[in-house]
PDB file of C-alpha atoms in Angstrom:
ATOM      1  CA  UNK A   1      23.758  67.001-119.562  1.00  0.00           C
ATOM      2  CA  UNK A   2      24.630  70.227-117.745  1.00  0.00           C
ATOM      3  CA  UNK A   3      22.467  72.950-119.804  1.00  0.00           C
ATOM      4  CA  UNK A   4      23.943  76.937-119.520  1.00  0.00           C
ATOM      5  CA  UNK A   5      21.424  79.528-119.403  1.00  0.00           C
ATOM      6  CA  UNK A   6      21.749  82.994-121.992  1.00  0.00           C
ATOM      7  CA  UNK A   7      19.479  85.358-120.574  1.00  0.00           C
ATOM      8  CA  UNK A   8      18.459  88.658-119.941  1.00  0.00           C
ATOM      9  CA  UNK A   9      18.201  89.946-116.052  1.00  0.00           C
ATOM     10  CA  UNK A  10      15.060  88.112-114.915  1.00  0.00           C
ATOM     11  CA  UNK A  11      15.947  84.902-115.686  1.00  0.00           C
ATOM     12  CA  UNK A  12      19.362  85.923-114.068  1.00  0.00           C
ATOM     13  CA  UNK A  13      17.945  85.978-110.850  1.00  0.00           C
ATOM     14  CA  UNK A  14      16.387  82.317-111.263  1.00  0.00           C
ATOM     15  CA  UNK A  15      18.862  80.745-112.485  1.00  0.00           C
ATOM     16  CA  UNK A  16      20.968  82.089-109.703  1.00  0.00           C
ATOM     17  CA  UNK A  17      18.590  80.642-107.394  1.00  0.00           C
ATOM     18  CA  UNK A  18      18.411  77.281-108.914  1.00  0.00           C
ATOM     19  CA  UNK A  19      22.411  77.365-109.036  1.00  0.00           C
ATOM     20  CA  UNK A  20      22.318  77.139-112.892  1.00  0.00           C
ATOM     21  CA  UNK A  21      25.284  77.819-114.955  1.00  0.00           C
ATOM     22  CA  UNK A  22      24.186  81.425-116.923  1.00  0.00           C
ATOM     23  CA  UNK A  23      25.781  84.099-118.540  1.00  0.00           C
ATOM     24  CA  UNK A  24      24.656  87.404-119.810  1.00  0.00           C
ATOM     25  CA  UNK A  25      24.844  89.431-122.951  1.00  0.00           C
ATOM     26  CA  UNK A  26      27.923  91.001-121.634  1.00  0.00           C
ATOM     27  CA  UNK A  27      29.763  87.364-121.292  1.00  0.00           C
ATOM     28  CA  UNK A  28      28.774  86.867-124.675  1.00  0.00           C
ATOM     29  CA  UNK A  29      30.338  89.782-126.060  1.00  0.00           C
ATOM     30  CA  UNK A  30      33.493  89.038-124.325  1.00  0.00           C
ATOM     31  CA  UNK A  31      34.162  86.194-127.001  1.00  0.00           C
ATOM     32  CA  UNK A  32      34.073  89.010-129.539  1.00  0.00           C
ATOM     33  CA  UNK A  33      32.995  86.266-132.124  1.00  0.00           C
ATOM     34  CA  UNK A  34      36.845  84.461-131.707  1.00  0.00           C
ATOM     35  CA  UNK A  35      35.400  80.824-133.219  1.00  0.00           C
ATOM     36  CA  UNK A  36      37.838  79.334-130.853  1.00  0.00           C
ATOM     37  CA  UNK A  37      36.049  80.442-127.468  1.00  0.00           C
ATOM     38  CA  UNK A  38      32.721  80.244-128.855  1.00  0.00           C
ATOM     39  CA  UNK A  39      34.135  76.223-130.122  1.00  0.00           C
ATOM     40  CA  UNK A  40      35.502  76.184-126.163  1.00  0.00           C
ATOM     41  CA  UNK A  41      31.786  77.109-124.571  1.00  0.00           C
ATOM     42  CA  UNK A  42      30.057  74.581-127.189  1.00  0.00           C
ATOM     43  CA  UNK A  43      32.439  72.148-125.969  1.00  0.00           C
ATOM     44  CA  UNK A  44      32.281  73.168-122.234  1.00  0.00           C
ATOM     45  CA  UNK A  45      28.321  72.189-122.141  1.00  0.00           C
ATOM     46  CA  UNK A  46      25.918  70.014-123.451  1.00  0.00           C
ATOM     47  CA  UNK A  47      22.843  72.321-124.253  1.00  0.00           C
ATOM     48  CA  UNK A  48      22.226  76.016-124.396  1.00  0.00           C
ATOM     49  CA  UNK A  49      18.804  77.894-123.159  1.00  0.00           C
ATOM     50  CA  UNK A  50      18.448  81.716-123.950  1.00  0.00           C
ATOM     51  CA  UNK A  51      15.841  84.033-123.117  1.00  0.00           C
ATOM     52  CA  UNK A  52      12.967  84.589-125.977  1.00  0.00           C
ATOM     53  CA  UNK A  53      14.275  88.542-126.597  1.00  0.00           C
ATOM     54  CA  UNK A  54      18.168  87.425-126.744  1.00  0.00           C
ATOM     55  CA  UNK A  55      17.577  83.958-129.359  1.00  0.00           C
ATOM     56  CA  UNK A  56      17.276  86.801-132.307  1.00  0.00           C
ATOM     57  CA  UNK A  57      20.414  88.571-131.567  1.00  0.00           C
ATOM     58  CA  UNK A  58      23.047  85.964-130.929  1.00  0.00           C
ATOM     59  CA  UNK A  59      24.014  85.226-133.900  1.00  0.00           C
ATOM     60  CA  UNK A  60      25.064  88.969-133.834  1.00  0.00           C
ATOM     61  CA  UNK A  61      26.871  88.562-130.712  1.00  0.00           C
ATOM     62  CA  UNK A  62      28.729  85.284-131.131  1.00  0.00           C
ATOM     63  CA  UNK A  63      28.813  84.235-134.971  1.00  0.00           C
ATOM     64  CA  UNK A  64      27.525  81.261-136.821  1.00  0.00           C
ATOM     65  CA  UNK A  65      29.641  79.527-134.917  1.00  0.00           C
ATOM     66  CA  UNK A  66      27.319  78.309-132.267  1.00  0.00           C
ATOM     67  CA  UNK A  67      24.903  77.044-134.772  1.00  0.00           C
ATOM     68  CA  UNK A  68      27.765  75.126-137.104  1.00  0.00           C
ATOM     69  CA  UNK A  69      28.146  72.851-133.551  1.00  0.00           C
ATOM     70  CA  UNK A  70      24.949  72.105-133.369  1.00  0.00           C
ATOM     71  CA  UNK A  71      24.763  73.929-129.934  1.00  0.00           C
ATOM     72  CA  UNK A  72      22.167  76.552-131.012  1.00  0.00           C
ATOM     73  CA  UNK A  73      19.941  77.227-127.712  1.00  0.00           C
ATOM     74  CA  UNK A  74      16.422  76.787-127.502  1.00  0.00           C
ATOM     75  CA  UNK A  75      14.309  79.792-126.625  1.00  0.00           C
ATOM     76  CA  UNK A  76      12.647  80.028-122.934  1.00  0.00           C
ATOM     77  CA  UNK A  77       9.704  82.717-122.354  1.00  0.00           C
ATOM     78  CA  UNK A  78       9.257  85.013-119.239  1.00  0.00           C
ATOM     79  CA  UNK A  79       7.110  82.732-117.609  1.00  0.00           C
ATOM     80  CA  UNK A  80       8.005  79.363-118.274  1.00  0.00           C
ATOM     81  CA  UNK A  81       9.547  77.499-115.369  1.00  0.00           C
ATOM     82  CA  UNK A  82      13.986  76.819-115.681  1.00  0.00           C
ATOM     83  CA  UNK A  83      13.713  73.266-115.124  1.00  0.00           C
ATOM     84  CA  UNK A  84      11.038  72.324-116.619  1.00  0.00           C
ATOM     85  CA  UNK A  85      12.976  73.385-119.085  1.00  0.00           C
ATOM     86  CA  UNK A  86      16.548  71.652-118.059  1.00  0.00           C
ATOM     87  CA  UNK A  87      14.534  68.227-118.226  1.00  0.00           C
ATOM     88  CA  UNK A  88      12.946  68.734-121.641  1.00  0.00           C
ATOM     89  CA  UNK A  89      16.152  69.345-122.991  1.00  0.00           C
ATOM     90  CA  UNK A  90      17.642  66.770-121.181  1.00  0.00           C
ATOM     91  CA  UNK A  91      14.924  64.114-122.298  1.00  0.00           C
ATOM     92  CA  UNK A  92      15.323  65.203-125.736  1.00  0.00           C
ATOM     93  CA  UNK A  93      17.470  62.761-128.413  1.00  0.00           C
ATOM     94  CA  UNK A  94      18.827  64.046-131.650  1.00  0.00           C
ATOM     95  CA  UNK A  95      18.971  61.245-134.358  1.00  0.00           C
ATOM     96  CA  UNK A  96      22.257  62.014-136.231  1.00  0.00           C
ATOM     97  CA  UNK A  97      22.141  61.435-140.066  1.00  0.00           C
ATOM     98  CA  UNK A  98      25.676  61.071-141.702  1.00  0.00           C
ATOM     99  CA  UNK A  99      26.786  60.168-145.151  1.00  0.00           C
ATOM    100  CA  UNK A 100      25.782  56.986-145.233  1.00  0.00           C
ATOM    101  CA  UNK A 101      22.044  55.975-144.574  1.00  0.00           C
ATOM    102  CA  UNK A 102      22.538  55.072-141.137  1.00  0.00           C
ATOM    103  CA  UNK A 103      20.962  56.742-137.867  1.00  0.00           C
ATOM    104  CA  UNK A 104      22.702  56.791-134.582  1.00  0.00           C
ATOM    105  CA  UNK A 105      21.218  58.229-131.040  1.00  0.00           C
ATOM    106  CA  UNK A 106      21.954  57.749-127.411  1.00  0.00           C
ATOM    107  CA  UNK A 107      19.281  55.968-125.485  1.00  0.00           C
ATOM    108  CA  UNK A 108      20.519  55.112-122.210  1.00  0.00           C
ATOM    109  CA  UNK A 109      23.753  55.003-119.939  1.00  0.00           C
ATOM    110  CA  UNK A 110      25.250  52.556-117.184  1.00  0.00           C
ATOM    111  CA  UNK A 111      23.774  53.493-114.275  1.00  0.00           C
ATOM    112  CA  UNK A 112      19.756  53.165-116.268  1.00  0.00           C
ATOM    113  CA  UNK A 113      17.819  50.092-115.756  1.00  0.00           C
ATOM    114  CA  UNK A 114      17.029  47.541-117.905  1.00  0.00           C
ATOM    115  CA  UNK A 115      13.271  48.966-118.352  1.00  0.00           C
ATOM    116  CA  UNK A 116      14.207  52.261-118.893  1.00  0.00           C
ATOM    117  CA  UNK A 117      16.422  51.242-121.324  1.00  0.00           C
ATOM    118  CA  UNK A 118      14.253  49.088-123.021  1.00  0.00           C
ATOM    119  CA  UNK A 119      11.756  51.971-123.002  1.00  0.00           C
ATOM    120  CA  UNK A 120      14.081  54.982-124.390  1.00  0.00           C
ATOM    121  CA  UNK A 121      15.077  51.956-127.415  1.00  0.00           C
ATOM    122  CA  UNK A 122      10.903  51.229-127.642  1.00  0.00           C
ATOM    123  CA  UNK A 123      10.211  55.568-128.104  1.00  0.00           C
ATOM    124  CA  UNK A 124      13.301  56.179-129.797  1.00  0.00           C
ATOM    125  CA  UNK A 125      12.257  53.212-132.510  1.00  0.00           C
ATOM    126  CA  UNK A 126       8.682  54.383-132.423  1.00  0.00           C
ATOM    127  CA  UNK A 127       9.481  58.089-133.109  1.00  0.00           C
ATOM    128  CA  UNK A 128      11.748  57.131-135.713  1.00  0.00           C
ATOM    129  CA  UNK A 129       9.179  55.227-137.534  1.00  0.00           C
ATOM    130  CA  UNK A 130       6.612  58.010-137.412  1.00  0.00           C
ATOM    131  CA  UNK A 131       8.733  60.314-139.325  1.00  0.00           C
ATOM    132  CA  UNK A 132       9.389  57.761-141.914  1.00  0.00           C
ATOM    133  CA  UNK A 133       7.354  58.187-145.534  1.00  0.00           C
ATOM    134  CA  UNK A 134       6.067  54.251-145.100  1.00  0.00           C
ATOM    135  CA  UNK A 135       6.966  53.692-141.718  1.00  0.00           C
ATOM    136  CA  UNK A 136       8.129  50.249-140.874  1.00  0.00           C
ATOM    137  CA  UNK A 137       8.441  49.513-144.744  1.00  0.00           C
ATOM    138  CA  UNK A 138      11.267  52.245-144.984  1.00  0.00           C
ATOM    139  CA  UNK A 139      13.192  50.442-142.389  1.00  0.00           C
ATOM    140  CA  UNK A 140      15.446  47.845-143.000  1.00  0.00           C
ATOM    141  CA  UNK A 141      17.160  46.514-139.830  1.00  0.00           C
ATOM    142  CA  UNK A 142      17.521  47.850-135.891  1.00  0.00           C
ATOM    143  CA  UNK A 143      20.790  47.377-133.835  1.00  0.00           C
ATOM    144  CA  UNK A 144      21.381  48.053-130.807  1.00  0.00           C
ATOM    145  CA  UNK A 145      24.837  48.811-129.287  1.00  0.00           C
ATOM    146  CA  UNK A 146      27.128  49.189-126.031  1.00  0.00           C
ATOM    147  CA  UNK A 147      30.125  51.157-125.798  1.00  0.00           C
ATOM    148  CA  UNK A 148      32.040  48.603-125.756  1.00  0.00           C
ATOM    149  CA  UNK A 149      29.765  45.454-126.995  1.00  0.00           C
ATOM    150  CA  UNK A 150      28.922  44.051-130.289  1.00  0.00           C
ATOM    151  CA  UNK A 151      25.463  45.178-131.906  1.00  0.00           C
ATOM    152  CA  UNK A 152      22.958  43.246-131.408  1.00  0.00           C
ATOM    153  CA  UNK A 153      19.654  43.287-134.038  1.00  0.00           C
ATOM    154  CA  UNK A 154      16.733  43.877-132.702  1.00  0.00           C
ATOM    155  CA  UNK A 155      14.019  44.124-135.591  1.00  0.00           C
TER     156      UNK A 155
END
């Protein structure tokens, strides 16, 4: 997950430090709302953090366009530390709901261990539930999948 930073000059100079990709409101306004640059950033990086006085004006600056790929950035205050930030993002899953009543979300990757794993499926499960009306009751069945593998069912 490499995040980009949209911020205003003093988180400029941190990210800088911290050799994290940014750009600035002038960067911004170089796309000139073209959908197919702002598509080619969205594409370019996995997660977007702006500073709290730029989140309101972006859509200005760029278009809907950021928001319609589901790459809208999350808002960082003056004082709150860059990557602390990074790894919240980072450790954040988005359950994707599509036409049909299924859910799908990363948990893991190759290099994980079998715990971890096992742990991301456990929270990712558990939060899942929790946001349910009935909880368990409104769940049917629970596969889990490799790229590659067949699903297996594991409730």
């Amino acid at each position: 997950v490499l995040p980009v930073l949209l911020q205003q000059r003093y988180h400029q100079e941190q990210a800088q430090k911290l050799r994290v990709p940014n750009m600035n409101v002038e960067d911004l306004k170089k796309l000139n709302k073209n959908k197919k640059l702002v598509k080619k950033m969205c594409q370019q990086h996995d997660a977007f953090i702006a500073s709290d006085s730029l989140i309101k004006s972006i859509p200005r600056i760029v278009g809907p366009h950021m928001n319609r790929a589901g790459k809208f950035p999350a808002s960082i205050s003056q004082g709150e530390d860059i990557l602390a930030k990074i790894t919240e993002i980072r450790s954040t899953i988005k359950f994707q709901l599509k036409k049909v009543l299924t859910l799908a979300c990363c948990v893991g990757h190759v290099k994980m261990s079998l715990d971890d794993v096992r742990l991301n499926v456990t929270l990712a499960i558990n939060f899942l539930v929790s946001l349910l009306k009935k909880n368990w009751q409104n769940l049917k069945s629970a596969y889990i999948k490799s790229t590659m593998g067949k699903p297996q069912r594991i409730y």
